[in-house]
Amino acid sequence: MDLDALRSFLAFVETGSFTRAAAQMHRTQSAISMQMKKLQQDVGQTLFTKEGRQLNLTAEGVVLAGYARQIIHLQEHAIANLSSAALQVVLRLGCPDDYAESILPELVQLLHKHIEHLELNITCASSSELQHLLDQGLLDLAVVSRTPLSEAGYLLCHDKGTWVGLEHSDLLSRPTLPIAVFKRDCRYHQAAIEGLLKQKRAFKIVASSGSASALRGLIKNGLAIGAMANLSRNNLPALNDPFLPFLPHVEIVLIKSNAKACAISDERVQFIAQRFQQEISPA
């Protein structure tokens, strides 16, 4: 069945007149009549019945009208979806696991607010791994931490390292301090280990992990104290023990791939980062 003929048929159903249907379809009345004749041949049924001077639908015509509406709706829906797909902006975003619950949701909200037809693919890994993926062109954007003296990326917010653990726990008084830390490429891992070594304080690493939720689970169950970003600790209490080593301050930035195929411009990334600072930044 010809889609144009179905549209002409529906125009007749809605107006009750070949003349008005012809006007709506920008065709002559004879052209509409030819379409209806061909449509009846295609379906093998009589679609119209004449009652006096009035032309009405047969029972078969009523059934076809229902199908015609569905067919035209599906066609319009398909065209709309395919047109949207053509405009789709696909961004591959990386974020460290420890900022997946604090920075990431707000950043995703901003990206969708300011980029139409956005499709986000998110990878969670450490800052160093994300930098490597950016260098390989496997990510377009990444949230990473930098030292305050670095100029890499566009600033989102400031953060600092914090020792966390259960209140009223005996862990701090143990001869060997049990700690749970991120992997070796994390600044807080390095600062915690180096600081404890300089203090000549005995410690054991209960676990190291790239997952903030895994570390928080160990700490919540009293298995260790932890060294992590303040924005990562959620509801875990901060430990203000003056004998624990200092953990560094960091800056959280949004950094863009330099690959030519990157789907977002430097100007847009800078704009998103500025909006984050103005509307959302927790520090």
PDB file of C-alpha atoms in Angstrom:
ATOM      1  CA  MET A   1       0.000   0.000   0.000  1.00  0.00           C
ATOM      2  CA  ASP A   2       1.215   3.448  -0.899  1.00  0.00           C
ATOM      3  CA  LEU A   3       1.770   5.702   2.112  1.00  0.00           C
ATOM      4  CA  ASP A   4       0.600   8.795   0.243  1.00  0.00           C
ATOM      5  CA  ALA A   5      -2.612   6.971  -0.641  1.00  0.00           C
ATOM      6  CA  LEU A   6      -3.099   6.077   3.020  1.00  0.00           C
ATOM      7  CA  ARG A   7      -2.601   9.711   3.987  1.00  0.00           C
ATOM      8  CA  SER A   8      -5.172  10.786   1.377  1.00  0.00           C
ATOM      9  CA  PHE A   9      -7.520   8.095   2.668  1.00  0.00           C
ATOM     10  CA  LEU A  10      -7.168   9.403   6.244  1.00  0.00           C
ATOM     11  CA  ALA A  11      -7.726  12.962   4.998  1.00  0.00           C
ATOM     12  CA  PHE A  12     -11.055  11.771   3.555  1.00  0.00           C
ATOM     13  CA  VAL A  13     -11.919   9.967   6.809  1.00  0.00           C
ATOM     14  CA  GLU A  14     -11.281  13.143   8.810  1.00  0.00           C
ATOM     15  CA  THR A  15     -13.061  15.544   6.418  1.00  0.00           C
ATOM     16  CA  GLY A  16     -15.730  13.300   4.878  1.00  0.00           C
ATOM     17  CA  SER A  17     -15.070  14.848   1.498  1.00  0.00           C
ATOM     18  CA  PHE A  18     -12.788  14.103  -1.441  1.00  0.00           C
ATOM     19  CA  THR A  19     -12.785  17.836  -2.219  1.00  0.00           C
ATOM     20  CA  ARG A  20     -11.494  18.816   1.220  1.00  0.00           C
ATOM     21  CA  ALA A  21      -9.104  15.862   1.264  1.00  0.00           C
ATOM     22  CA  ALA A  22      -7.689  17.030  -2.061  1.00  0.00           C
ATOM     23  CA  ALA A  23      -7.196  20.537  -0.671  1.00  0.00           C
ATOM     24  CA  GLN A  24      -5.378  19.201   2.423  1.00  0.00           C
ATOM     25  CA  MET A  25      -3.138  16.957   0.357  1.00  0.00           C
ATOM     26  CA  HIS A  26      -2.472  19.662  -2.272  1.00  0.00           C
ATOM     27  CA  ARG A  27      -3.738  17.383  -5.038  1.00  0.00           C
ATOM     28  CA  THR A  28      -6.588  17.532  -7.524  1.00  0.00           C
ATOM     29  CA  GLN A  29      -9.808  15.724  -6.722  1.00  0.00           C
ATOM     30  CA  SER A  30      -9.271  13.398  -9.659  1.00  0.00           C
ATOM     31  CA  ALA A  31      -5.823  12.478  -8.339  1.00  0.00           C
ATOM     32  CA  ILE A  32      -7.360  11.608  -4.953  1.00  0.00           C
ATOM     33  CA  SER A  33     -10.019   9.501  -6.680  1.00  0.00           C
ATOM     34  CA  MET A  34      -7.317   7.600  -8.582  1.00  0.00           C
ATOM     35  CA  GLN A  35      -5.433   6.959  -5.344  1.00  0.00           C
ATOM     36  CA  MET A  36      -8.583   5.585  -3.680  1.00  0.00           C
ATOM     37  CA  LYS A  37      -9.306   3.328  -6.655  1.00  0.00           C
ATOM     38  CA  LYS A  38      -5.758   1.933  -6.502  1.00  0.00           C
ATOM     39  CA  LEU A  39      -6.021   1.519  -2.703  1.00  0.00           C
ATOM     40  CA  GLN A  40      -9.179  -0.541  -3.068  1.00  0.00           C
ATOM     41  CA  GLN A  41      -7.408  -2.728  -5.624  1.00  0.00           C
ATOM     42  CA  ASP A  42      -4.459  -3.218  -3.263  1.00  0.00           C
ATOM     43  CA  VAL A  43      -6.608  -4.345  -0.323  1.00  0.00           C
ATOM     44  CA  GLY A  44      -9.110  -6.210  -2.504  1.00  0.00           C
ATOM     45  CA  GLN A  45     -12.058  -4.632  -0.701  1.00  0.00           C
ATOM     46  CA  THR A  46     -14.632  -1.932  -1.291  1.00  0.00           C
ATOM     47  CA  LEU A  47     -13.800   0.930   1.058  1.00  0.00           C
ATOM     48  CA  PHE A  48     -16.606   3.386   0.265  1.00  0.00           C
ATOM     49  CA  THR A  49     -20.369   3.193   0.016  1.00  0.00           C
ATOM     50  CA  LYS A  50     -22.661   5.898  -1.351  1.00  0.00           C
ATOM     51  CA  GLU A  51     -25.768   6.748   0.633  1.00  0.00           C
ATOM     52  CA  GLY A  52     -27.707   9.347  -1.287  1.00  0.00           C
ATOM     53  CA  ARG A  53     -25.221  12.120  -2.041  1.00  0.00           C
ATOM     54  CA  GLN A  54     -23.079  11.158   0.961  1.00  0.00           C
ATOM     55  CA  LEU A  55     -19.994   8.937   0.594  1.00  0.00           C
ATOM     56  CA  ASN A  56     -19.289   6.829   3.696  1.00  0.00           C
ATOM     57  CA  LEU A  57     -16.850   4.128   4.714  1.00  0.00           C
ATOM     58  CA  THR A  58     -17.734   0.469   4.477  1.00  0.00           C
ATOM     59  CA  ALA A  59     -16.972  -1.820   7.412  1.00  0.00           C
ATOM     60  CA  GLU A  60     -13.721  -2.732   5.637  1.00  0.00           C
ATOM     61  CA  GLY A  61     -12.974   0.977   5.220  1.00  0.00           C
ATOM     62  CA  VAL A  62     -13.359   1.520   8.966  1.00  0.00           C
ATOM     63  CA  VAL A  63     -10.922  -1.339   9.666  1.00  0.00           C
ATOM     64  CA  LEU A  64      -8.401   0.069   7.184  1.00  0.00           C
ATOM     65  CA  ALA A  65      -8.665   3.517   8.767  1.00  0.00           C
ATOM     66  CA  GLY A  66      -7.485   2.031  12.081  1.00  0.00           C
ATOM     67  CA  TYR A  67      -4.525   0.327  10.418  1.00  0.00           C
ATOM     68  CA  ALA A  68      -3.714   3.419   8.352  1.00  0.00           C
ATOM     69  CA  ARG A  69      -3.397   5.551  11.477  1.00  0.00           C
ATOM     70  CA  GLN A  70      -0.993   3.020  13.028  1.00  0.00           C
ATOM     71  CA  ILE A  71       1.071   2.774   9.842  1.00  0.00           C
ATOM     72  CA  ILE A  72       1.405   6.555   9.470  1.00  0.00           C
ATOM     73  CA  HIS A  73       2.225   6.926  13.173  1.00  0.00           C
ATOM     74  CA  LEU A  74       4.975   4.299  12.930  1.00  0.00           C
ATOM     75  CA  GLN A  75       6.437   5.997   9.868  1.00  0.00           C
ATOM     76  CA  GLU A  76       6.493   9.402  11.594  1.00  0.00           C
ATOM     77  CA  HIS A  77       7.960   7.859  14.757  1.00  0.00           C
ATOM     78  CA  ALA A  78      10.706   6.128  12.755  1.00  0.00           C
ATOM     79  CA  ILE A  79      11.608   9.322  10.906  1.00  0.00           C
ATOM     80  CA  ALA A  80      11.693  11.329  14.145  1.00  0.00           C
ATOM     81  CA  ASN A  81      13.940   8.781  15.871  1.00  0.00           C
ATOM     82  CA  LEU A  82      16.291   8.485  12.922  1.00  0.00           C
ATOM     83  CA  SER A  83      16.531  12.263  12.654  1.00  0.00           C
ATOM     84  CA  SER A  84      17.362  12.482  16.371  1.00  0.00           C
ATOM     85  CA  ALA A  85      19.968   9.729  15.991  1.00  0.00           C
ATOM     86  CA  ALA A  86      21.649  11.732  13.232  1.00  0.00           C
ATOM     87  CA  LEU A  87      21.981  14.649  15.642  1.00  0.00           C
ATOM     88  CA  GLN A  88      23.129  12.492  18.561  1.00  0.00           C
ATOM     89  CA  VAL A  89      26.278  13.698  20.335  1.00  0.00           C
ATOM     90  CA  VAL A  90      28.142  10.730  21.804  1.00  0.00           C
ATOM     91  CA  LEU A  91      30.596  11.581  24.600  1.00  0.00           C
ATOM     92  CA  ARG A  92      32.856   9.091  26.373  1.00  0.00           C
ATOM     93  CA  LEU A  93      33.321  10.385  29.917  1.00  0.00           C
ATOM     94  CA  GLY A  94      35.731   9.026  32.505  1.00  0.00           C
ATOM     95  CA  CYS A  95      35.495   9.519  36.258  1.00  0.00           C
ATOM     96  CA  PRO A  96      37.394   8.079  39.233  1.00  0.00           C
ATOM     97  CA  ASP A  97      35.251   5.752  41.313  1.00  0.00           C
ATOM     98  CA  ASP A  98      35.771   7.900  44.405  1.00  0.00           C
ATOM     99  CA  TYR A  99      33.985  10.823  42.712  1.00  0.00           C
ATOM    100  CA  ALA A 100      31.235   8.740  41.091  1.00  0.00           C
ATOM    101  CA  GLU A 101      28.737   9.657  43.807  1.00  0.00           C
ATOM    102  CA  SER A 102      29.704  13.279  44.447  1.00  0.00           C
ATOM    103  CA  ILE A 103      31.052  14.964  41.297  1.00  0.00           C
ATOM    104  CA  LEU A 104      29.691  12.711  38.546  1.00  0.00           C
ATOM    105  CA  PRO A 105      25.894  13.076  38.990  1.00  0.00           C
ATOM    106  CA  GLU A 106      26.045  16.872  38.989  1.00  0.00           C
ATOM    107  CA  LEU A 107      28.399  16.932  36.008  1.00  0.00           C
ATOM    108  CA  VAL A 108      26.149  14.586  34.018  1.00  0.00           C
ATOM    109  CA  GLN A 109      23.180  16.810  34.784  1.00  0.00           C
ATOM    110  CA  LEU A 110      25.069  19.864  33.502  1.00  0.00           C
ATOM    111  CA  LEU A 111      26.217  18.115  30.327  1.00  0.00           C
ATOM    112  CA  HIS A 112      22.662  17.089  29.463  1.00  0.00           C
ATOM    113  CA  LYS A 113      21.411  20.570  30.283  1.00  0.00           C
ATOM    114  CA  HIS A 114      23.811  22.296  27.887  1.00  0.00           C
ATOM    115  CA  ILE A 115      24.288  19.679  25.130  1.00  0.00           C
ATOM    116  CA  GLU A 116      21.240  18.574  23.162  1.00  0.00           C
ATOM    117  CA  HIS A 117      20.790  14.971  21.977  1.00  0.00           C
ATOM    118  CA  LEU A 118      23.583  13.814  24.279  1.00  0.00           C
ATOM    119  CA  GLU A 119      24.481  10.172  24.768  1.00  0.00           C
ATOM    120  CA  LEU A 120      27.015   9.570  27.562  1.00  0.00           C
ATOM    121  CA  ASN A 121      29.202   6.502  27.929  1.00  0.00           C
ATOM    122  CA  ILE A 122      30.876   6.514  31.367  1.00  0.00           C
ATOM    123  CA  THR A 123      34.069   4.721  32.421  1.00  0.00           C
ATOM    124  CA  CYS A 124      35.228   4.582  36.041  1.00  0.00           C
ATOM    125  CA  ALA A 125      38.948   4.170  36.689  1.00  0.00           C
ATOM    126  CA  SER A 126      41.792   5.886  38.528  1.00  0.00           C
ATOM    127  CA  SER A 127      42.946   9.331  37.418  1.00  0.00           C
ATOM    128  CA  SER A 128      46.154   7.907  35.927  1.00  0.00           C
ATOM    129  CA  GLU A 129      44.245   5.234  33.994  1.00  0.00           C
ATOM    130  CA  LEU A 130      41.810   7.840  32.707  1.00  0.00           C
ATOM    131  CA  GLN A 131      44.699  10.018  31.546  1.00  0.00           C
ATOM    132  CA  HIS A 132      46.060   7.027  29.634  1.00  0.00           C
ATOM    133  CA  LEU A 133      42.674   6.400  27.999  1.00  0.00           C
ATOM    134  CA  LEU A 134      42.493  10.078  27.019  1.00  0.00           C
ATOM    135  CA  ASP A 135      45.950   9.888  25.455  1.00  0.00           C
ATOM    136  CA  GLN A 136      44.841   6.852  23.436  1.00  0.00           C
ATOM    137  CA  GLY A 137      41.742   8.646  22.182  1.00  0.00           C
ATOM    138  CA  LEU A 138      39.463   6.176  23.992  1.00  0.00           C
ATOM    139  CA  LEU A 139      37.815   8.913  26.079  1.00  0.00           C
ATOM    140  CA  ASP A 140      36.608  12.400  25.163  1.00  0.00           C
ATOM    141  CA  LEU A 141      36.437  13.849  28.680  1.00  0.00           C
ATOM    142  CA  ALA A 142      37.603  12.835  32.114  1.00  0.00           C
ATOM    143  CA  VAL A 143      37.283  14.023  35.680  1.00  0.00           C
ATOM    144  CA  VAL A 144      40.741  13.784  37.234  1.00  0.00           C
ATOM    145  CA  SER A 145      42.625  15.182  40.205  1.00  0.00           C
ATOM    146  CA  ARG A 146      45.643  17.452  39.813  1.00  0.00           C
ATOM    147  CA  THR A 147      48.045  19.139  42.189  1.00  0.00           C
ATOM    148  CA  PRO A 148      47.316  22.830  42.904  1.00  0.00           C
ATOM    149  CA  LEU A 149      50.394  23.846  40.887  1.00  0.00           C
ATOM    150  CA  SER A 150      49.250  22.084  37.714  1.00  0.00           C
ATOM    151  CA  GLU A 151      47.429  23.825  34.862  1.00  0.00           C
ATOM    152  CA  ALA A 152      45.927  20.679  33.317  1.00  0.00           C
ATOM    153  CA  GLY A 153      42.224  20.744  32.495  1.00  0.00           C
ATOM    154  CA  TYR A 154      39.491  23.101  33.700  1.00  0.00           C
ATOM    155  CA  LEU A 155      38.856  23.446  37.423  1.00  0.00           C
ATOM    156  CA  LEU A 156      35.634  21.966  38.819  1.00  0.00           C
ATOM    157  CA  CYS A 157      36.313  22.185  42.571  1.00  0.00           C
ATOM    158  CA  HIS A 158      38.865  21.754  45.352  1.00  0.00           C
ATOM    159  CA  ASP A 159      39.182  18.737  47.624  1.00  0.00           C
ATOM    160  CA  LYS A 160      41.450  17.459  50.367  1.00  0.00           C
ATOM    161  CA  GLY A 161      42.532  14.132  51.758  1.00  0.00           C
ATOM    162  CA  THR A 162      40.882  12.954  54.960  1.00  0.00           C
ATOM    163  CA  TRP A 163      41.467  10.089  57.339  1.00  0.00           C
ATOM    164  CA  VAL A 164      38.180   8.315  58.046  1.00  0.00           C
ATOM    165  CA  GLY A 165      37.063   5.616  60.443  1.00  0.00           C
ATOM    166  CA  LEU A 166      34.516   4.592  63.022  1.00  0.00           C
ATOM    167  CA  GLU A 167      34.186   6.820  66.048  1.00  0.00           C
ATOM    168  CA  HIS A 168      35.064   5.290  69.426  1.00  0.00           C
ATOM    169  CA  SER A 169      37.075   2.562  67.706  1.00  0.00           C
ATOM    170  CA  ASP A 170      40.257   1.104  69.176  1.00  0.00           C
ATOM    171  CA  LEU A 171      41.996   0.949  65.782  1.00  0.00           C
ATOM    172  CA  LEU A 172      44.100   4.053  66.403  1.00  0.00           C
ATOM    173  CA  SER A 173      45.477   2.636  69.637  1.00  0.00           C
ATOM    174  CA  ARG A 174      46.574  -0.679  68.180  1.00  0.00           C
ATOM    175  CA  PRO A 175      50.322  -1.344  67.937  1.00  0.00           C
ATOM    176  CA  THR A 176      49.909  -1.990  64.200  1.00  0.00           C
ATOM    177  CA  LEU A 177      47.517   0.410  62.517  1.00  0.00           C
ATOM    178  CA  PRO A 178      45.137  -1.305  60.018  1.00  0.00           C
ATOM    179  CA  ILE A 179      44.515   0.860  56.960  1.00  0.00           C
ATOM    180  CA  ALA A 180      42.443   0.555  53.777  1.00  0.00           C
ATOM    181  CA  VAL A 181      43.646   2.675  50.857  1.00  0.00           C
ATOM    182  CA  PHE A 182      43.208   3.212  47.163  1.00  0.00           C
ATOM    183  CA  LYS A 183      45.709   1.689  44.735  1.00  0.00           C
ATOM    184  CA  ARG A 184      49.335   2.844  44.439  1.00  0.00           C
ATOM    185  CA  ASP A 185      48.633   5.484  41.774  1.00  0.00           C
ATOM    186  CA  CYS A 186      46.342   7.395  44.170  1.00  0.00           C
ATOM    187  CA  ARG A 187      47.869  10.482  45.835  1.00  0.00           C
ATOM    188  CA  TYR A 188      46.241   9.588  49.139  1.00  0.00           C
ATOM    189  CA  HIS A 189      47.753   6.098  49.030  1.00  0.00           C
ATOM    190  CA  GLN A 190      51.216   7.577  48.531  1.00  0.00           C
ATOM    191  CA  ALA A 191      50.754  10.284  51.167  1.00  0.00           C
ATOM    192  CA  ALA A 192      49.367   7.845  53.750  1.00  0.00           C
ATOM    193  CA  ILE A 193      52.115   5.240  53.286  1.00  0.00           C
ATOM    194  CA  GLU A 194      54.975   7.725  53.072  1.00  0.00           C
ATOM    195  CA  GLY A 195      53.664   9.658  56.070  1.00  0.00           C
ATOM    196  CA  LEU A 196      53.364   6.560  58.244  1.00  0.00           C
ATOM    197  CA  LEU A 197      56.831   5.394  57.195  1.00  0.00           C
ATOM    198  CA  LYS A 198      58.328   8.778  58.106  1.00  0.00           C
ATOM    199  CA  GLN A 199      56.628   8.581  61.501  1.00  0.00           C
ATOM    200  CA  LYS A 200      58.017   5.062  61.873  1.00  0.00           C
ATOM    201  CA  ARG A 201      54.529   3.977  62.813  1.00  0.00           C
ATOM    202  CA  ALA A 202      53.721   0.294  62.344  1.00  0.00           C
ATOM    203  CA  PHE A 203      50.847  -0.365  59.981  1.00  0.00           C
ATOM    204  CA  LYS A 204      49.371  -3.039  57.767  1.00  0.00           C
ATOM    205  CA  ILE A 205      47.352  -2.584  54.587  1.00  0.00           C
ATOM    206  CA  VAL A 206      44.150  -4.534  55.127  1.00  0.00           C
ATOM    207  CA  ALA A 207      43.229  -3.909  51.491  1.00  0.00           C
ATOM    208  CA  SER A 208      43.927  -1.597  48.584  1.00  0.00           C
ATOM    209  CA  SER A 209      41.213  -1.083  45.986  1.00  0.00           C
ATOM    210  CA  GLY A 210      40.148   1.180  43.157  1.00  0.00           C
ATOM    211  CA  SER A 211      36.593   1.097  44.510  1.00  0.00           C
ATOM    212  CA  ALA A 212      35.557   3.771  46.992  1.00  0.00           C
ATOM    213  CA  SER A 213      32.465   1.787  47.972  1.00  0.00           C
ATOM    214  CA  ALA A 214      34.624  -1.271  48.755  1.00  0.00           C
ATOM    215  CA  LEU A 215      36.896   0.787  51.006  1.00  0.00           C
ATOM    216  CA  ARG A 216      33.961   2.428  52.741  1.00  0.00           C
ATOM    217  CA  GLY A 217      32.470  -1.019  53.374  1.00  0.00           C
ATOM    218  CA  LEU A 218      35.654  -2.199  55.092  1.00  0.00           C
ATOM    219  CA  ILE A 219      35.876   0.960  57.155  1.00  0.00           C
ATOM    220  CA  LYS A 220      32.201   0.906  58.170  1.00  0.00           C
ATOM    221  CA  ASN A 221      32.669  -2.620  59.473  1.00  0.00           C
ATOM    222  CA  GLY A 222      35.578  -1.582  61.673  1.00  0.00           C
ATOM    223  CA  LEU A 223      38.263  -3.469  59.771  1.00  0.00           C
ATOM    224  CA  ALA A 224      40.469  -0.451  59.106  1.00  0.00           C
ATOM    225  CA  ILE A 225      40.747   3.292  58.918  1.00  0.00           C
ATOM    226  CA  GLY A 226      41.048   4.858  55.487  1.00  0.00           C
ATOM    227  CA  ALA A 227      42.735   7.678  53.597  1.00  0.00           C
ATOM    228  CA  MET A 228      40.497   9.173  50.927  1.00  0.00           C
ATOM    229  CA  ALA A 229      39.135  12.361  49.454  1.00  0.00           C
ATOM    230  CA  ASN A 230      36.767  14.322  51.647  1.00  0.00           C
ATOM    231  CA  LEU A 231      34.166  14.258  48.858  1.00  0.00           C
ATOM    232  CA  SER A 232      34.420  10.448  48.762  1.00  0.00           C
ATOM    233  CA  ARG A 233      33.804   9.647  52.412  1.00  0.00           C
ATOM    234  CA  ASN A 234      30.013  10.096  52.291  1.00  0.00           C
ATOM    235  CA  ASN A 235      28.801   9.698  55.899  1.00  0.00           C
ATOM    236  CA  LEU A 236      31.989   8.196  57.264  1.00  0.00           C
ATOM    237  CA  PRO A 237      33.329  10.236  60.218  1.00  0.00           C
ATOM    238  CA  ALA A 238      36.533  12.185  59.661  1.00  0.00           C
ATOM    239  CA  LEU A 239      39.318  11.338  62.113  1.00  0.00           C
ATOM    240  CA  ASN A 240      40.972  14.421  63.590  1.00  0.00           C
ATOM    241  CA  ASP A 241      43.868  12.597  65.186  1.00  0.00           C
ATOM    242  CA  PRO A 242      46.893  14.956  65.098  1.00  0.00           C
ATOM    243  CA  PHE A 243      49.268  11.987  64.944  1.00  0.00           C
ATOM    244  CA  LEU A 244      47.969  10.771  61.583  1.00  0.00           C
ATOM    245  CA  PRO A 245      50.013  11.947  58.563  1.00  0.00           C
ATOM    246  CA  PHE A 246      48.866  14.979  56.602  1.00  0.00           C
ATOM    247  CA  LEU A 247      46.975  14.187  53.375  1.00  0.00           C
ATOM    248  CA  PRO A 248      47.320  16.608  50.448  1.00  0.00           C
ATOM    249  CA  HIS A 249      44.878  19.050  48.913  1.00  0.00           C
ATOM    250  CA  VAL A 250      43.955  18.454  45.277  1.00  0.00           C
ATOM    251  CA  GLU A 251      42.007  20.150  42.527  1.00  0.00           C
ATOM    252  CA  ILE A 252      39.335  18.260  40.612  1.00  0.00           C
ATOM    253  CA  VAL A 253      39.348  19.176  36.940  1.00  0.00           C
ATOM    254  CA  LEU A 254      37.597  18.315  33.706  1.00  0.00           C
ATOM    255  CA  ILE A 255      40.123  17.447  31.037  1.00  0.00           C
ATOM    256  CA  LYS A 256      39.507  16.947  27.308  1.00  0.00           C
ATOM    257  CA  SER A 257      41.098  14.632  24.784  1.00  0.00           C
ATOM    258  CA  ASN A 258      43.201  16.292  22.097  1.00  0.00           C
ATOM    259  CA  ALA A 259      42.064  13.785  19.480  1.00  0.00           C
ATOM    260  CA  LYS A 260      40.655  15.389  16.321  1.00  0.00           C
ATOM    261  CA  ALA A 261      37.549  13.187  16.504  1.00  0.00           C
ATOM    262  CA  CYS A 262      36.582  14.493  19.969  1.00  0.00           C
ATOM    263  CA  ALA A 263      32.914  15.476  19.889  1.00  0.00           C
ATOM    264  CA  ILE A 264      33.218  18.472  22.223  1.00  0.00           C
ATOM    265  CA  SER A 265      35.208  21.686  21.875  1.00  0.00           C
ATOM    266  CA  ASP A 266      37.602  23.233  24.381  1.00  0.00           C
ATOM    267  CA  GLU A 267      35.245  26.208  24.656  1.00  0.00           C
ATOM    268  CA  ARG A 268      32.320  23.966  25.582  1.00  0.00           C
ATOM    269  CA  VAL A 269      34.379  22.078  28.177  1.00  0.00           C
ATOM    270  CA  GLN A 270      35.513  25.356  29.736  1.00  0.00           C
ATOM    271  CA  PHE A 271      31.907  26.576  29.808  1.00  0.00           C
ATOM    272  CA  ILE A 272      30.700  23.382  31.525  1.00  0.00           C
ATOM    273  CA  ALA A 273      33.479  23.665  34.128  1.00  0.00           C
ATOM    274  CA  GLN A 274      32.606  27.294  34.832  1.00  0.00           C
ATOM    275  CA  ARG A 275      28.931  26.401  35.231  1.00  0.00           C
ATOM    276  CA  PHE A 276      29.915  23.631  37.665  1.00  0.00           C
ATOM    277  CA  GLN A 277      31.894  26.077  39.789  1.00  0.00           C
ATOM    278  CA  GLN A 278      29.099  28.652  39.812  1.00  0.00           C
ATOM    279  CA  GLU A 279      26.116  26.349  40.333  1.00  0.00           C
ATOM    280  CA  ILE A 280      27.354  23.209  42.041  1.00  0.00           C
ATOM    281  CA  SER A 281      30.922  23.323  43.355  1.00  0.00           C
ATOM    282  CA  PRO A 282      30.995  21.979  46.927  1.00  0.00           C
ATOM    283  CA  ALA A 283      34.201  23.778  47.804  1.00  0.00           C
TER     284      ALA A 283
END
